[in-house]
Short mmCIF file of C-alpha atoms and ligand atoms in Angstrom, two decimals:
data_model
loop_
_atom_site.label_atom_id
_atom_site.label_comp_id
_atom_site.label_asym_id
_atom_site.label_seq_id
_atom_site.Cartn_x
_atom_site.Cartn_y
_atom_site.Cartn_z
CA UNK A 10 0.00 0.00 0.00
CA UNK A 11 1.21 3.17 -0.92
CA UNK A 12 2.60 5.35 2.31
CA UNK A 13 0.14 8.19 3.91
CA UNK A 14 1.38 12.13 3.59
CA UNK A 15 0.09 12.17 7.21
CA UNK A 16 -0.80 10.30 9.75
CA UNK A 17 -2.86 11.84 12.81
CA UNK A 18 -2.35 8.86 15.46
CA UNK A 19 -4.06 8.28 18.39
CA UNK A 20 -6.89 11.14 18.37
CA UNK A 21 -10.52 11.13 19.65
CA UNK A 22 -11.93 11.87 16.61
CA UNK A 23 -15.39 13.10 16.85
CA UNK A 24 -17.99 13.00 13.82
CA UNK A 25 -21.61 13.91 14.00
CA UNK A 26 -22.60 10.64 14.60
CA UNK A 27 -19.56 9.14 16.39
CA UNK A 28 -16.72 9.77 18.97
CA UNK A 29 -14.05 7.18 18.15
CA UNK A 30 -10.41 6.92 18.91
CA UNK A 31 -8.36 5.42 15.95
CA UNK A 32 -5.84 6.69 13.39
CA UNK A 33 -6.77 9.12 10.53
CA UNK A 34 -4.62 8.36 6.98
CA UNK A 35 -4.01 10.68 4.59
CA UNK A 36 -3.33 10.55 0.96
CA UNK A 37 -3.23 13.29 -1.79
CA UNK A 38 -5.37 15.73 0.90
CA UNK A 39 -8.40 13.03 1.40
CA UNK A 40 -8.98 10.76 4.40
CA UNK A 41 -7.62 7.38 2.95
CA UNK A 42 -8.61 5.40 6.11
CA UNK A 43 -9.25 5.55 9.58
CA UNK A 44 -8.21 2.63 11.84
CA UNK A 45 -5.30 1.62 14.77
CA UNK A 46 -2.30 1.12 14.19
CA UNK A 47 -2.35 2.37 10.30
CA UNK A 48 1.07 2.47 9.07
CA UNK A 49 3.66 5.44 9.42
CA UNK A 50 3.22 8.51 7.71
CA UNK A 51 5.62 10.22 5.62
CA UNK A 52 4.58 13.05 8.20
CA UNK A 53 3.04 12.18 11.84
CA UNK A 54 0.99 14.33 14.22
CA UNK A 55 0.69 12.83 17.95
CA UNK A 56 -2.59 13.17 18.65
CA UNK A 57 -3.64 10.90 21.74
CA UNK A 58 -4.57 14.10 23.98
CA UNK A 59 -6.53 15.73 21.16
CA UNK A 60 -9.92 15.84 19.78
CA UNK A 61 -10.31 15.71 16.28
CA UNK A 62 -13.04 16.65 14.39
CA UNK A 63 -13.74 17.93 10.50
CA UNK A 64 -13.03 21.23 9.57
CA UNK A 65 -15.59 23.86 10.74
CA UNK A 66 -17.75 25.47 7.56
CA UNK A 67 -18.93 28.66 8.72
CA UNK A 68 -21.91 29.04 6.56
CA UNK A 69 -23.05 32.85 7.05
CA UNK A 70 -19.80 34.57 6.99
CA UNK A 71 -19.02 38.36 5.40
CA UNK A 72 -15.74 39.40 3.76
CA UNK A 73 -15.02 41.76 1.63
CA UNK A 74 -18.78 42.42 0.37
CA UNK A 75 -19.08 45.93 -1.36
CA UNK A 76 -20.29 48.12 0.68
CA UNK A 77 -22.02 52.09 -0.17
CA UNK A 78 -19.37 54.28 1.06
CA UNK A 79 -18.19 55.20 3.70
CA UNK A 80 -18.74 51.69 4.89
CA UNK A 81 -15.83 49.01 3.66
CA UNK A 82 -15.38 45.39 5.36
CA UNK A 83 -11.99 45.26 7.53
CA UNK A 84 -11.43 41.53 6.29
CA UNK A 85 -10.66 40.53 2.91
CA UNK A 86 -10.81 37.08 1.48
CA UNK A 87 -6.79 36.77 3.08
CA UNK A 88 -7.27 38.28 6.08
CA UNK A 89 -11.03 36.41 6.91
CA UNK A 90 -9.57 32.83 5.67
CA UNK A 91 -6.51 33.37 7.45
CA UNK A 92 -9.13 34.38 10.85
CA UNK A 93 -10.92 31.38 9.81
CA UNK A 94 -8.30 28.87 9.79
CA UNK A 95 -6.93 29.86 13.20
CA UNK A 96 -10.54 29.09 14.53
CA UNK A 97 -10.83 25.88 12.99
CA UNK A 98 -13.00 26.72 10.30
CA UNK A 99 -11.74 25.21 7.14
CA UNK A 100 -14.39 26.22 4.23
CA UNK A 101 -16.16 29.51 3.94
CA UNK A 102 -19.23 30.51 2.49
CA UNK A 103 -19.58 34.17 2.08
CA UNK A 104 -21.86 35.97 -0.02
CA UNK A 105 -21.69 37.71 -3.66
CA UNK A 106 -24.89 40.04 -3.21
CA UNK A 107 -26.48 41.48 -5.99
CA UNK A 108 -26.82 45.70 -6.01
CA UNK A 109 -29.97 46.87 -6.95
CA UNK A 110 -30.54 47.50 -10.66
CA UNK A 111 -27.63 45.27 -11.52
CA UNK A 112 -27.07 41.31 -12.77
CA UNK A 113 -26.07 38.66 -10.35
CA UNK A 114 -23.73 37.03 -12.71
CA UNK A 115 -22.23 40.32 -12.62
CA UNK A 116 -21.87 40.41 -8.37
CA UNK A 117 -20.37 36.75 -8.80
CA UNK A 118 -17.96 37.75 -11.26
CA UNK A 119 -16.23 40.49 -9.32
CA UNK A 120 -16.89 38.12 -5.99
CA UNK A 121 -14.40 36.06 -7.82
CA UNK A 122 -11.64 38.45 -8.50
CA UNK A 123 -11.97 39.74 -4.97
CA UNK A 124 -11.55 35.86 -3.79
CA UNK A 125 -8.74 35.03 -6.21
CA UNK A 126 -5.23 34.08 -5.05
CA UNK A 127 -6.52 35.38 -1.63
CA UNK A 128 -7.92 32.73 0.26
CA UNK A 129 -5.91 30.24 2.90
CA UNK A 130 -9.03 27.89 2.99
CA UNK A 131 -11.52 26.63 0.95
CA UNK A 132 -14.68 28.87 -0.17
CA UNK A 133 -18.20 28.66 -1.61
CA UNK A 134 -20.56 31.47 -2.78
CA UNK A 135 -23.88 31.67 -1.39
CA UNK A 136 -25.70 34.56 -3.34
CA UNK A 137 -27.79 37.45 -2.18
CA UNK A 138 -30.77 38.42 -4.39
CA UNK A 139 -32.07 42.05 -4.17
CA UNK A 140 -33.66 42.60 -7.51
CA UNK A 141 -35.63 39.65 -8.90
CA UNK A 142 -36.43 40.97 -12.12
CA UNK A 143 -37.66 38.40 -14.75
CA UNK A 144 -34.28 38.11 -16.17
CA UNK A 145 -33.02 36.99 -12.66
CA UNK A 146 -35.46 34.63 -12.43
CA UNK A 147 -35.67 33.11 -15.66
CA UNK A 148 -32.42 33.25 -16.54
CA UNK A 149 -29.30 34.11 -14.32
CA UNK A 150 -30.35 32.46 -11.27
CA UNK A 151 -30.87 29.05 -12.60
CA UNK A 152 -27.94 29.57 -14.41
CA UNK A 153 -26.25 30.47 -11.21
CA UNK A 154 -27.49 27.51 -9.20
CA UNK A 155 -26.50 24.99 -12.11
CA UNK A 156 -23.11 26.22 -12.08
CA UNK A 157 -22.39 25.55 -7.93
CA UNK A 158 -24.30 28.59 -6.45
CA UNK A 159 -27.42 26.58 -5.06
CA UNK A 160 -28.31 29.23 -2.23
CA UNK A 161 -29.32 32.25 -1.85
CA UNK A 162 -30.07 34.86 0.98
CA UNK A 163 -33.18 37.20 0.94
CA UNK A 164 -33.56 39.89 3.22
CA UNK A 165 -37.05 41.17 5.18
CA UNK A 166 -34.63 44.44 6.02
CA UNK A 167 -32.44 46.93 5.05
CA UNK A 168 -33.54 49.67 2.03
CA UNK A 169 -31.18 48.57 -0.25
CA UNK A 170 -31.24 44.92 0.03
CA UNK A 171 -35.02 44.13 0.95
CA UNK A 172 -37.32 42.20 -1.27
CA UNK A 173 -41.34 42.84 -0.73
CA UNK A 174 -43.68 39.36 0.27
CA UNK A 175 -44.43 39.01 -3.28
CA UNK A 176 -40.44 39.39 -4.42
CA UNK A 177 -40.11 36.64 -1.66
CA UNK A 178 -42.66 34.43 -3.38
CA UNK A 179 -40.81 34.39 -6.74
CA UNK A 180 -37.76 33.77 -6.24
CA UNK A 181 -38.91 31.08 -3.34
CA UNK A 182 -40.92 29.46 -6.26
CA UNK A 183 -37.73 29.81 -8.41
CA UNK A 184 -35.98 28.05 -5.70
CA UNK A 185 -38.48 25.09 -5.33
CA UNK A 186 -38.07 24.53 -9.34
CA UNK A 187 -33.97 24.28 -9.23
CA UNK A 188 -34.16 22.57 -5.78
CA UNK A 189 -31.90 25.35 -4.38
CA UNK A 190 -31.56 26.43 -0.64
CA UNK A 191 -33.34 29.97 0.00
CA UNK A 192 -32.26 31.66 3.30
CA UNK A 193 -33.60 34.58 4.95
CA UNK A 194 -33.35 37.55 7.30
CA UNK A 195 -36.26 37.94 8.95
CA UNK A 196 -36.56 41.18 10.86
CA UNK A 197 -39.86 43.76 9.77
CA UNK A 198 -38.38 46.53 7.62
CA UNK A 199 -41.48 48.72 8.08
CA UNK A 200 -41.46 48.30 12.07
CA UNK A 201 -37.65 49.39 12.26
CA UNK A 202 -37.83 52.36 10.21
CA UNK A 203 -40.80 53.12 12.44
CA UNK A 204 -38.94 52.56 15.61
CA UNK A 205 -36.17 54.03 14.27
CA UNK A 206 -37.66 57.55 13.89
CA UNK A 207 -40.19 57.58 17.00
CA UNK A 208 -36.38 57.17 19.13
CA UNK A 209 -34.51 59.66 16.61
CA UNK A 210 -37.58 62.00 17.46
CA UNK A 211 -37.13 61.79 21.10
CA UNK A 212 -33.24 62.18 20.92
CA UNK A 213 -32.76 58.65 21.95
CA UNK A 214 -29.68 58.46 19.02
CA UNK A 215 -27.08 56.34 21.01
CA UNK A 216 -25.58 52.80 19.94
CA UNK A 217 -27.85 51.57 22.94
CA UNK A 218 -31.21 52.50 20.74
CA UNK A 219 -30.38 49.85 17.97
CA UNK A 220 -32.21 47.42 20.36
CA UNK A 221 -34.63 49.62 20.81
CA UNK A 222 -35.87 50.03 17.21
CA UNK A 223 -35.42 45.61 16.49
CA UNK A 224 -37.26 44.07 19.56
CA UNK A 225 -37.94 40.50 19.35
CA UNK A 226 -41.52 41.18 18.22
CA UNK A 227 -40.25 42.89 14.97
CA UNK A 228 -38.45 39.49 14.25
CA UNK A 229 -40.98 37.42 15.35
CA UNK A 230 -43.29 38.51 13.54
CA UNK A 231 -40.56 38.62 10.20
CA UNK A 232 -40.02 35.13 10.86
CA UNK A 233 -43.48 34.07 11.28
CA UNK A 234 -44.39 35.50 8.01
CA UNK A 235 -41.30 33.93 5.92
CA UNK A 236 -42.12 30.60 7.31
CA UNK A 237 -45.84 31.44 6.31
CA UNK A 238 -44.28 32.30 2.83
CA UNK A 239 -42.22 29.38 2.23
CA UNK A 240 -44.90 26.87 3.49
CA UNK A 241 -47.43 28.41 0.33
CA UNK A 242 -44.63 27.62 -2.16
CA UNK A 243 -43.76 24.33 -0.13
CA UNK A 244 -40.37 24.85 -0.57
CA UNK A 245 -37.49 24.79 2.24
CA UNK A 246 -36.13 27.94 4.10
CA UNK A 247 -33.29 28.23 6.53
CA UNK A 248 -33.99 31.13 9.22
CA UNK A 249 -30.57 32.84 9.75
CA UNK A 250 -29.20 34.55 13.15
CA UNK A 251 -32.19 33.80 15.54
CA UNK A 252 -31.60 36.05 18.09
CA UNK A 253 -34.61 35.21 20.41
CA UNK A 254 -37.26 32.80 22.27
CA UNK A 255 -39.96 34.27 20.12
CA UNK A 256 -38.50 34.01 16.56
CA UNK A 257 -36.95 30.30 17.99
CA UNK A 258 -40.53 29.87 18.45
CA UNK A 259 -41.90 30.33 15.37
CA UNK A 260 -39.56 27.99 14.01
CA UNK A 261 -40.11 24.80 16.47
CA UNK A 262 -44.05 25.62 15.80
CA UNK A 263 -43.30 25.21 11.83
CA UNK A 264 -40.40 22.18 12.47
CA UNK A 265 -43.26 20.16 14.38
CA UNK A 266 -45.92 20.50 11.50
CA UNK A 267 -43.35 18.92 9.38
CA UNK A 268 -42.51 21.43 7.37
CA UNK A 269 -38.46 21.97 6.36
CA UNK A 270 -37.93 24.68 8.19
CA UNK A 271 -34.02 25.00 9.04
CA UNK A 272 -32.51 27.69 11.76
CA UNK A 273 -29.16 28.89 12.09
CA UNK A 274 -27.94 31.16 15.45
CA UNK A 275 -24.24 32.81 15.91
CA UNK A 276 -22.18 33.12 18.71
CA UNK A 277 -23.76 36.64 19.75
CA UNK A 278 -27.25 35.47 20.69
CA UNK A 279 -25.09 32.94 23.51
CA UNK A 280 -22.57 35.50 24.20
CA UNK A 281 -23.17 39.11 24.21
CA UNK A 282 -26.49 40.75 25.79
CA UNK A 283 -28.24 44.30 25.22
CA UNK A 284 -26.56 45.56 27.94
CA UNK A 285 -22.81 45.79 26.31
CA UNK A 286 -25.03 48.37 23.41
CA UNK A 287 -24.83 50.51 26.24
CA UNK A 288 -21.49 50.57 27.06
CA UNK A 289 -19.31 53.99 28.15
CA UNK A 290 -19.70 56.70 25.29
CA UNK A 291 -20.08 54.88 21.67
CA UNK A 292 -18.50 51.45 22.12
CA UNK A 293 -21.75 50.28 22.40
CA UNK A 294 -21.37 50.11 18.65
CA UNK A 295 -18.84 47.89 18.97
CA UNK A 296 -21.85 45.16 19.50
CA UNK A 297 -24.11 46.50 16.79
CA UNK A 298 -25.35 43.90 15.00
CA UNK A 299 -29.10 42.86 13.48
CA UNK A 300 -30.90 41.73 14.69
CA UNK A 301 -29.16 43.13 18.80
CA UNK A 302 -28.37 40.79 20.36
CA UNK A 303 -31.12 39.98 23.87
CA UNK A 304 -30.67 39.47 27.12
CA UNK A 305 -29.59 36.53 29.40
CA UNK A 306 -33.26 34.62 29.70
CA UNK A 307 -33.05 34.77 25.63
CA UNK A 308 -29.80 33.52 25.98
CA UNK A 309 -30.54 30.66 27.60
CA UNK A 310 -33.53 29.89 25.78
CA UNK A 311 -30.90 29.95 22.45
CA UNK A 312 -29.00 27.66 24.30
CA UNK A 313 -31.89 25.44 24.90
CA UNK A 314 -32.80 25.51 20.96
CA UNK A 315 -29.60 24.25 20.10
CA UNK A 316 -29.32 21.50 22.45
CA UNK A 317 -32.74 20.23 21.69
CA UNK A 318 -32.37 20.83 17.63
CA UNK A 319 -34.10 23.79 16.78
CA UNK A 320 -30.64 25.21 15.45
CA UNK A 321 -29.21 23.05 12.51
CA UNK A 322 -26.44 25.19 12.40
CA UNK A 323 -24.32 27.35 14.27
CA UNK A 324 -22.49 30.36 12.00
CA UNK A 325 -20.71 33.42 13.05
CA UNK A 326 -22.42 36.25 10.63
CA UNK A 327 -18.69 37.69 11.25
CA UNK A 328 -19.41 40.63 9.58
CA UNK A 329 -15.88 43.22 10.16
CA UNK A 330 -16.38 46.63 10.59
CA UNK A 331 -13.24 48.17 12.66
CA UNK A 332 -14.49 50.19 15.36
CA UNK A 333 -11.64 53.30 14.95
CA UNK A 334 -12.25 52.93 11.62
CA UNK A 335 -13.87 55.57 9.20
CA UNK A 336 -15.15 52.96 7.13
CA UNK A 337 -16.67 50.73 9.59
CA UNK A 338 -18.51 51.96 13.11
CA UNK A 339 -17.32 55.80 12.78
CA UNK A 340 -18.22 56.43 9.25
CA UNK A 341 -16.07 59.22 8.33
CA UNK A 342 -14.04 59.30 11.43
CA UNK A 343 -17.56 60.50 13.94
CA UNK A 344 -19.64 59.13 16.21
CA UNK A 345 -23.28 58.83 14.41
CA UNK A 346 -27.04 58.35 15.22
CA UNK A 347 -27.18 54.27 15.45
CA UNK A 348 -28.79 54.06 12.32
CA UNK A 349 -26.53 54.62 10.48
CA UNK A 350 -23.70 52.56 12.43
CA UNK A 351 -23.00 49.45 9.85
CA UNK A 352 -24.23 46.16 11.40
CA UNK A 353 -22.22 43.32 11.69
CA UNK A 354 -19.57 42.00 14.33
CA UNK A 355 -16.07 40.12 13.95
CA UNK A 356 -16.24 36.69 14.90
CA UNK A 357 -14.96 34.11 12.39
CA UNK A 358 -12.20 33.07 14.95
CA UNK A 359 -13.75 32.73 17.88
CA UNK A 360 -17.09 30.88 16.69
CA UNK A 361 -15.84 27.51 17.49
CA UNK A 362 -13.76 27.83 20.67
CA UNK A 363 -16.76 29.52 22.63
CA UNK A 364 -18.93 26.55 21.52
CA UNK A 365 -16.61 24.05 22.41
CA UNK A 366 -15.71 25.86 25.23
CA UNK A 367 -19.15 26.73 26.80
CA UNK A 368 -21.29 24.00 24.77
CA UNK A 369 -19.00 20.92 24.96
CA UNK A 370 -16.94 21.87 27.68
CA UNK A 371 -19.97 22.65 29.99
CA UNK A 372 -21.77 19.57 29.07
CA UNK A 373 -24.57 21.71 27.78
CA UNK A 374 -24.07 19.45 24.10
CA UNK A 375 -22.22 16.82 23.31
CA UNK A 376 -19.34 16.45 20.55
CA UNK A 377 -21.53 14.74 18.19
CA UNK A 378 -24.04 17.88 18.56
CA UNK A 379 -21.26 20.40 18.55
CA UNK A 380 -19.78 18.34 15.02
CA UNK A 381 -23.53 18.46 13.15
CA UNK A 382 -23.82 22.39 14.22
CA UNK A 383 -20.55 23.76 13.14
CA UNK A 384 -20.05 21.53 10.22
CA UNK A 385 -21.64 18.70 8.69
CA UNK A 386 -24.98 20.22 8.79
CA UNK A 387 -23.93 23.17 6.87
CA UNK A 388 -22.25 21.16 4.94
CA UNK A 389 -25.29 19.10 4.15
CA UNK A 390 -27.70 22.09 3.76
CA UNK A 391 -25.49 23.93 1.34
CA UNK A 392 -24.28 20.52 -0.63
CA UNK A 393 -20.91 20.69 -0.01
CA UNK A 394 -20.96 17.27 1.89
CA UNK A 395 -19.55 14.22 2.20
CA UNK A 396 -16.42 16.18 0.25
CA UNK A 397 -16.79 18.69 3.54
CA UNK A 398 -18.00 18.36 6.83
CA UNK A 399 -17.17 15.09 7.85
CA UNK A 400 -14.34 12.16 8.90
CA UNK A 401 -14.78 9.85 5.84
CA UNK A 402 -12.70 8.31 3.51
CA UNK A 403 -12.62 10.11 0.54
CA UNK A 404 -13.73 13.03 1.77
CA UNK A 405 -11.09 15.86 1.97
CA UNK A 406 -9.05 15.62 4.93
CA UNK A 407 -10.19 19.39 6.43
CA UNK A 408 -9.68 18.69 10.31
CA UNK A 409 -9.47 20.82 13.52
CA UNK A 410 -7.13 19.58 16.26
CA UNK A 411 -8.33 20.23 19.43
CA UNK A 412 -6.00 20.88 22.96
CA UNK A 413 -9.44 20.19 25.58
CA UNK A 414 -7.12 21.19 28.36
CA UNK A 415 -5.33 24.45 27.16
CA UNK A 416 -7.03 27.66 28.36
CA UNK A 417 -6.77 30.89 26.70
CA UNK A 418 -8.34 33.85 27.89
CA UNK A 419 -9.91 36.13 24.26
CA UNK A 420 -7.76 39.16 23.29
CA UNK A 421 -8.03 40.77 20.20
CA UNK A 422 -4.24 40.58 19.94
CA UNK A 423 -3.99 37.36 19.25
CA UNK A 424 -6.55 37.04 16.56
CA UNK A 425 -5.50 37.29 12.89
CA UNK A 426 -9.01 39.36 11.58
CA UNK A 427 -7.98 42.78 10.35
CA UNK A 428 -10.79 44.24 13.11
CA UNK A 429 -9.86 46.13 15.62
CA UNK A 430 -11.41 44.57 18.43
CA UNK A 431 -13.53 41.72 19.59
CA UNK A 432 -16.78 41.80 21.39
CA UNK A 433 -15.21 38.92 23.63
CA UNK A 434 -12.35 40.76 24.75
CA UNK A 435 -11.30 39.45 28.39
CA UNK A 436 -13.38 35.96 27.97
CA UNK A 437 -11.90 33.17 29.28
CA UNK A 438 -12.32 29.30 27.70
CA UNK A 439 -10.90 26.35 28.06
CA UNK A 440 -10.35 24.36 25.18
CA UNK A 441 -9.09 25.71 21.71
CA UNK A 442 -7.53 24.58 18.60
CA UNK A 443 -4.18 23.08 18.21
CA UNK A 444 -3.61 22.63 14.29
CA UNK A 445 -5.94 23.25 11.56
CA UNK A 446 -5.02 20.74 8.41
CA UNK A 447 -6.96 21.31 5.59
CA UNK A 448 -6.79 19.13 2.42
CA UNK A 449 -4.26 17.63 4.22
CA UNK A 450 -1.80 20.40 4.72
CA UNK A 451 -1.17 22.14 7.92
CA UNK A 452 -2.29 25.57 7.81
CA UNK A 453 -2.27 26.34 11.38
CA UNK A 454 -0.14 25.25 14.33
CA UNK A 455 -0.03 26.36 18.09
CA UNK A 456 -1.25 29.58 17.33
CA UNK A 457 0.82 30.65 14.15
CA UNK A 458 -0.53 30.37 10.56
CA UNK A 459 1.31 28.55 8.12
CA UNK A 460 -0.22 28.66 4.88
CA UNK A 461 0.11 29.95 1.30
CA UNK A 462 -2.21 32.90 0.53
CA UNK A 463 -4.28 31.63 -2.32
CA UNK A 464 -3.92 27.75 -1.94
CA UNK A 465 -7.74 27.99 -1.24
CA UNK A 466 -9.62 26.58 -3.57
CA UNK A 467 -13.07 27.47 -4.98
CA UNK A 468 -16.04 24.91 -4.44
CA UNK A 469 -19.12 24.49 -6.48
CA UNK A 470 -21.88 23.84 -4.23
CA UNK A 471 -24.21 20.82 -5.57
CA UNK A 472 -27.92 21.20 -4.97
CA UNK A 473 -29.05 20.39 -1.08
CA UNK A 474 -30.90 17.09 -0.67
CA UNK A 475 -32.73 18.90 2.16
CA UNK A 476 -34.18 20.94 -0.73
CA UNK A 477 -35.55 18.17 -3.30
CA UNK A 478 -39.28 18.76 -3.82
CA UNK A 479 -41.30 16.53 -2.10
CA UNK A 480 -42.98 15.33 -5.10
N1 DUC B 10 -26.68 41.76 10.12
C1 DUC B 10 -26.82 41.32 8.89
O1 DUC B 10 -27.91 41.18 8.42
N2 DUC B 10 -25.73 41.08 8.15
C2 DUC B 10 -24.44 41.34 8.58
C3 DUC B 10 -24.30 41.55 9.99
C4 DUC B 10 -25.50 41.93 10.71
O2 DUC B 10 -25.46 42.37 11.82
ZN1 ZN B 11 -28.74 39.09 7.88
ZN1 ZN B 12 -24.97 38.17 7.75
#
C-alpha cells in the first residue's frame, strides 16, 4: 500500500454521529482510512490528547462584500480565511450580493476576483438576491445555481437589500423549481424604520437604541411571516441569526408540523447581551449587530434551541467593521445616530472555541451535537458534503485539532481578523484549537498560521438534498 502524507495517530476523533479513537490516513489531501495502528506517515501528528473533528464550515460569513461608502469590510478574502483557519474553520461561504438594478452574474464575477489568489481555505458562494427581475429569475439564477451557487439569501430588512412578500414568493418558487436552498433575514423593515424615527424623534440616538428600534416582536413577527411564505410555495427555508425565544418559536411551531424549516444562530445570541449596546460613550457600537443581540433569559432559551435541535447550524455572521475605523462603526471618522452605524460584528475566529468551550466543555451538548452544528450540517444544507464536513474516507481531509485542556483567555491581539477589536475581549475558555489541516496540509499550528495565501480553492456547491421537492 502506498505510504500516507500524514498520519494523525491516536486522536478522539469526533464526527456527527460518532466519537471514536483510531488513526486518521491521509493521501493526496483526502482521508484514505481511519483505523489503529495504520502504518507510518511520511509526516506524523501525535494526537492521543486531542480531539479531532472535520473542519468547521462557517456558513453565514461576510468578507469583503461591497459596501455604499463610507462603509468598507476590515477583512478581505486573506485576512477572513486566514481568521478562519486559526478558529478551525476550514471552508467559507460568504456571499456575492447582488446591487440593486444590476445582474447577479455580474456580483459573482467580481466576488471572484476579490476571492482570487486570496484565500488560505476553501470557499463557496452563497448569493444574495435584491432585484428579482424576470431576467433573474428566468435566466441568471438558474444559471447560477446549475453552475455551484445553489443558495441564496433574501432579506425582510435593510432599504437597499429588501425584497417585498411578493419578491419573496418568486424567487422562493424559483428556488423550489432548481431545488436550491433559500435563506432569509427575517426582521420587519417597516417596524424598524418606524422605531427608528419615533427614538430619533425623542433624541434617543445612542448605539444603545439599535435594540430599541429591532425588539424581538419585529423578528418574530418577520419570521413568522417567511415561514408562512415558504410553506405556500412548499419549498425549504433556513432562518438565519435567531436572536430570540420568540423568533426560535416560530420555528419549532413550523419544524413540528413537518414542514423543512431550518434555523441557524451565531455566537452573539449565547454571548453578548443588550446591555454591552450601552457601554461607556459609543463602544456600544462595537456590539451592533441585526438583529441586537437579547438578554440573558433569551440567551438561555438559544441555548436550549440548540441542544434540543431547533438550530441546525451554528455560523458566526462575522461581519468586520473596525471600530476606529472611518469605514466601519465611525463612518467618516464621527460618532453617528445608530442608524446609520453598519451592522455586523467580527467573529470568524472565535465561533468555534466559545462553543466548544461553553457547549461541549460545559456539558450543555455533546461532541456529536457540537460536530452536526458547526459543520456537517452546513455542509449538508449547502451541498458541499460528504467532500466537507465530515471524517470519511474520501472526503477531503479538512480537520481541527483540538487541545481540551489548554485555556486561553480572548484578546483581540492574538486574533488574525484585520478588526480592531472583539466583542469577547477578556473571555476566558478552556479548550481551543491546536492545528488546523486542511486538504491535508497544515495551515495552522499552536497559534501561528502557516499557509500559502491563495492555496484555497473554490467549491461548487451541488444542490441540497434537504431541498428536493417533495414530489
Ligand atoms: N446583520 C446582517 O444582516 N448582516 C451582517 C451583519 C448583521 O449584523
Ligand atoms: Zn442578515
Ligand atoms: Zn450576515
Amino acid at each position: 500500500m502506498e505510504r500516507f502524507d500524514l498520519v494523525i495517530r491516536g486522536g478522539t476523533v469526533a464526527t456527527a454521529a460518532d466519537v471514536v479513537r483510531c488513526d486518521v490516513g491521509v493521501r493526496g489531501g483526502r482521508v484514505a482510512a481511519l483505523g489503529t495502528d495504520l502504518p507510518k506517515g511520511t509526516r506524523e501528528i501525535d494526537a492521543r490528547e486531542l480531539v479531532v473533528t472535520p473542519g468547521g464550515v462557517d456558513g453565514h460569513c461576510h468578507m469583503d462584500q461591497p459596501m455604499p461608502a463610507p462603509m468598507k469590510m476590515a477583512d478581505d478574502f486573506a485576512s477572513g480565511t486566514l481568521s478562519a483557519a486559526c478558529g478551525g474553520t476550514t471552508t467559507v461561504i460568504p456571499f456575492a450580493a447582488q446591487v440593486k438594478g444590476q445582474s447577479i452574474a455580474a456580483a459573482v464575477e467580481d466576488y471572484h476576483r476579490r476571492a482570487d489568489g486570496r484565500a488560505y481555505v476553501d470557499y463557496a458562494f452563497h448569493l444574495i438576491v435584491t432585484d428579482p427581475t424576470e431576467q433573474v429569475l428566468r435566466a441568471e439564477l438558474p444559471r447560477l445555481i446549475r453552475s455551484g451557487y445553489t443558495s441564496f439569501k433574501m432579506y425582510m430588512t435593510y432599504d437597499d437589500l429588501k425584497l417585498n412578500d411578493r419578491q419573496i414568493l418568486d424567487v422562493l418558487a424559483l428556488a423550489r423549481r432548481e431545488g436550491a436552498m433559500p435563506m432569509i433575514h427575517a426582521e420587519n423593515a417597516d417596524c424598524i424604520a418606524w422605531l427608528t424615527d419615533v427614538l430619533e424623534r425623542a433624541g434617543h440616538i445612542a448605539p444603545r437604541y439599535h435594540a430599541d428600534s429591532r425588539p424581538r416582536v419585529v423578528e418574530r413577527e418577520a419570521t413568522h411571516r417567511a415561514i408562512s411564505l415558504a410553506e405556500l410555495v412548499d419549498v425549504p427555508l433556513l432562518i438565519v441569526h435567531v436572536s430570540g425565544a420568540e423568533a426560535m418559536e416560530q420555528i419549532r411551531w413550523a419544524q413540528s408540523r413537518g414542514l423543512r424549516v431550518y434555523g441557524e444562530t451565531c455566537p452573539q445570541y449565547l454571548f453578548l447581551t443588550e446591555e454591552q449596546l450601552a457601554g461607556e460613550g459609543y463602544e456600544g457600537a462595537k456590539c451592533v449587530c441585526s438583529p441586537p443581540p437579547r438578554d440573558k433569559a433569551n440567551q438561555r432559551a438559544i441555548w436550549q434551541g440548540i441542544a434540543s435541535g431547533v438550530f441546525q447550524v451554528f455560523s458566526s455572521d462575522h461581519a468586520p467593521f473596525g471600530y476606529e475605523d472611518p469605514h466601519g462603526k465611525k463612518p467618516g471618522g464621527k460618532s453617528v445616530p445608530f442608524r446609520y452605524i453598519p451592522n455586523g460584528i467580527p467573529g470568524i475566529e472565535t465561533r468555534l472555541p466559545l462553543l466548544f468551550s461553553e457547549g461541549v466543555g460545559k456539558g450543555r451538548i455533546d461532541l456529536q451535537t457540537f460536530v452536526a452544528l458547526t459543520s456537517t450540517n452546513p455542509a449538508k444544507i449547502y451541498g458541499l458534503y460528504p467532500r466537507k464536513g465530515t471524517i470519511a474516507v474520501g472526503g477531503d481531509a479538512d480537520f481541527t485539532l483540538w487541545d481540551p485542556q489548554r485555556e486561553v483567555t480572548i484578546t483581540n491581539s492574538a486574533l488574525h481578523h484585520n478588526v480592531d477589536y472583539t466583542p469577547y475581549e477578556g473571555m476566558r475558555l478552556k479548550g481551543w484549537p491546536k492545528l488546523t489541516v486542511s486538504r491535508g496540509e497544515i495551515v495552522f499550528a499552536d497559534g501561528r498560521a502557516d499557509a500559502a495565501r491563495g492555496r484555497g480553492q473554490f467549491l461548487a456547491c451541488a444542490l441540497p438534498q434537504a431541498a428536493k421537492a417533495a414530489d
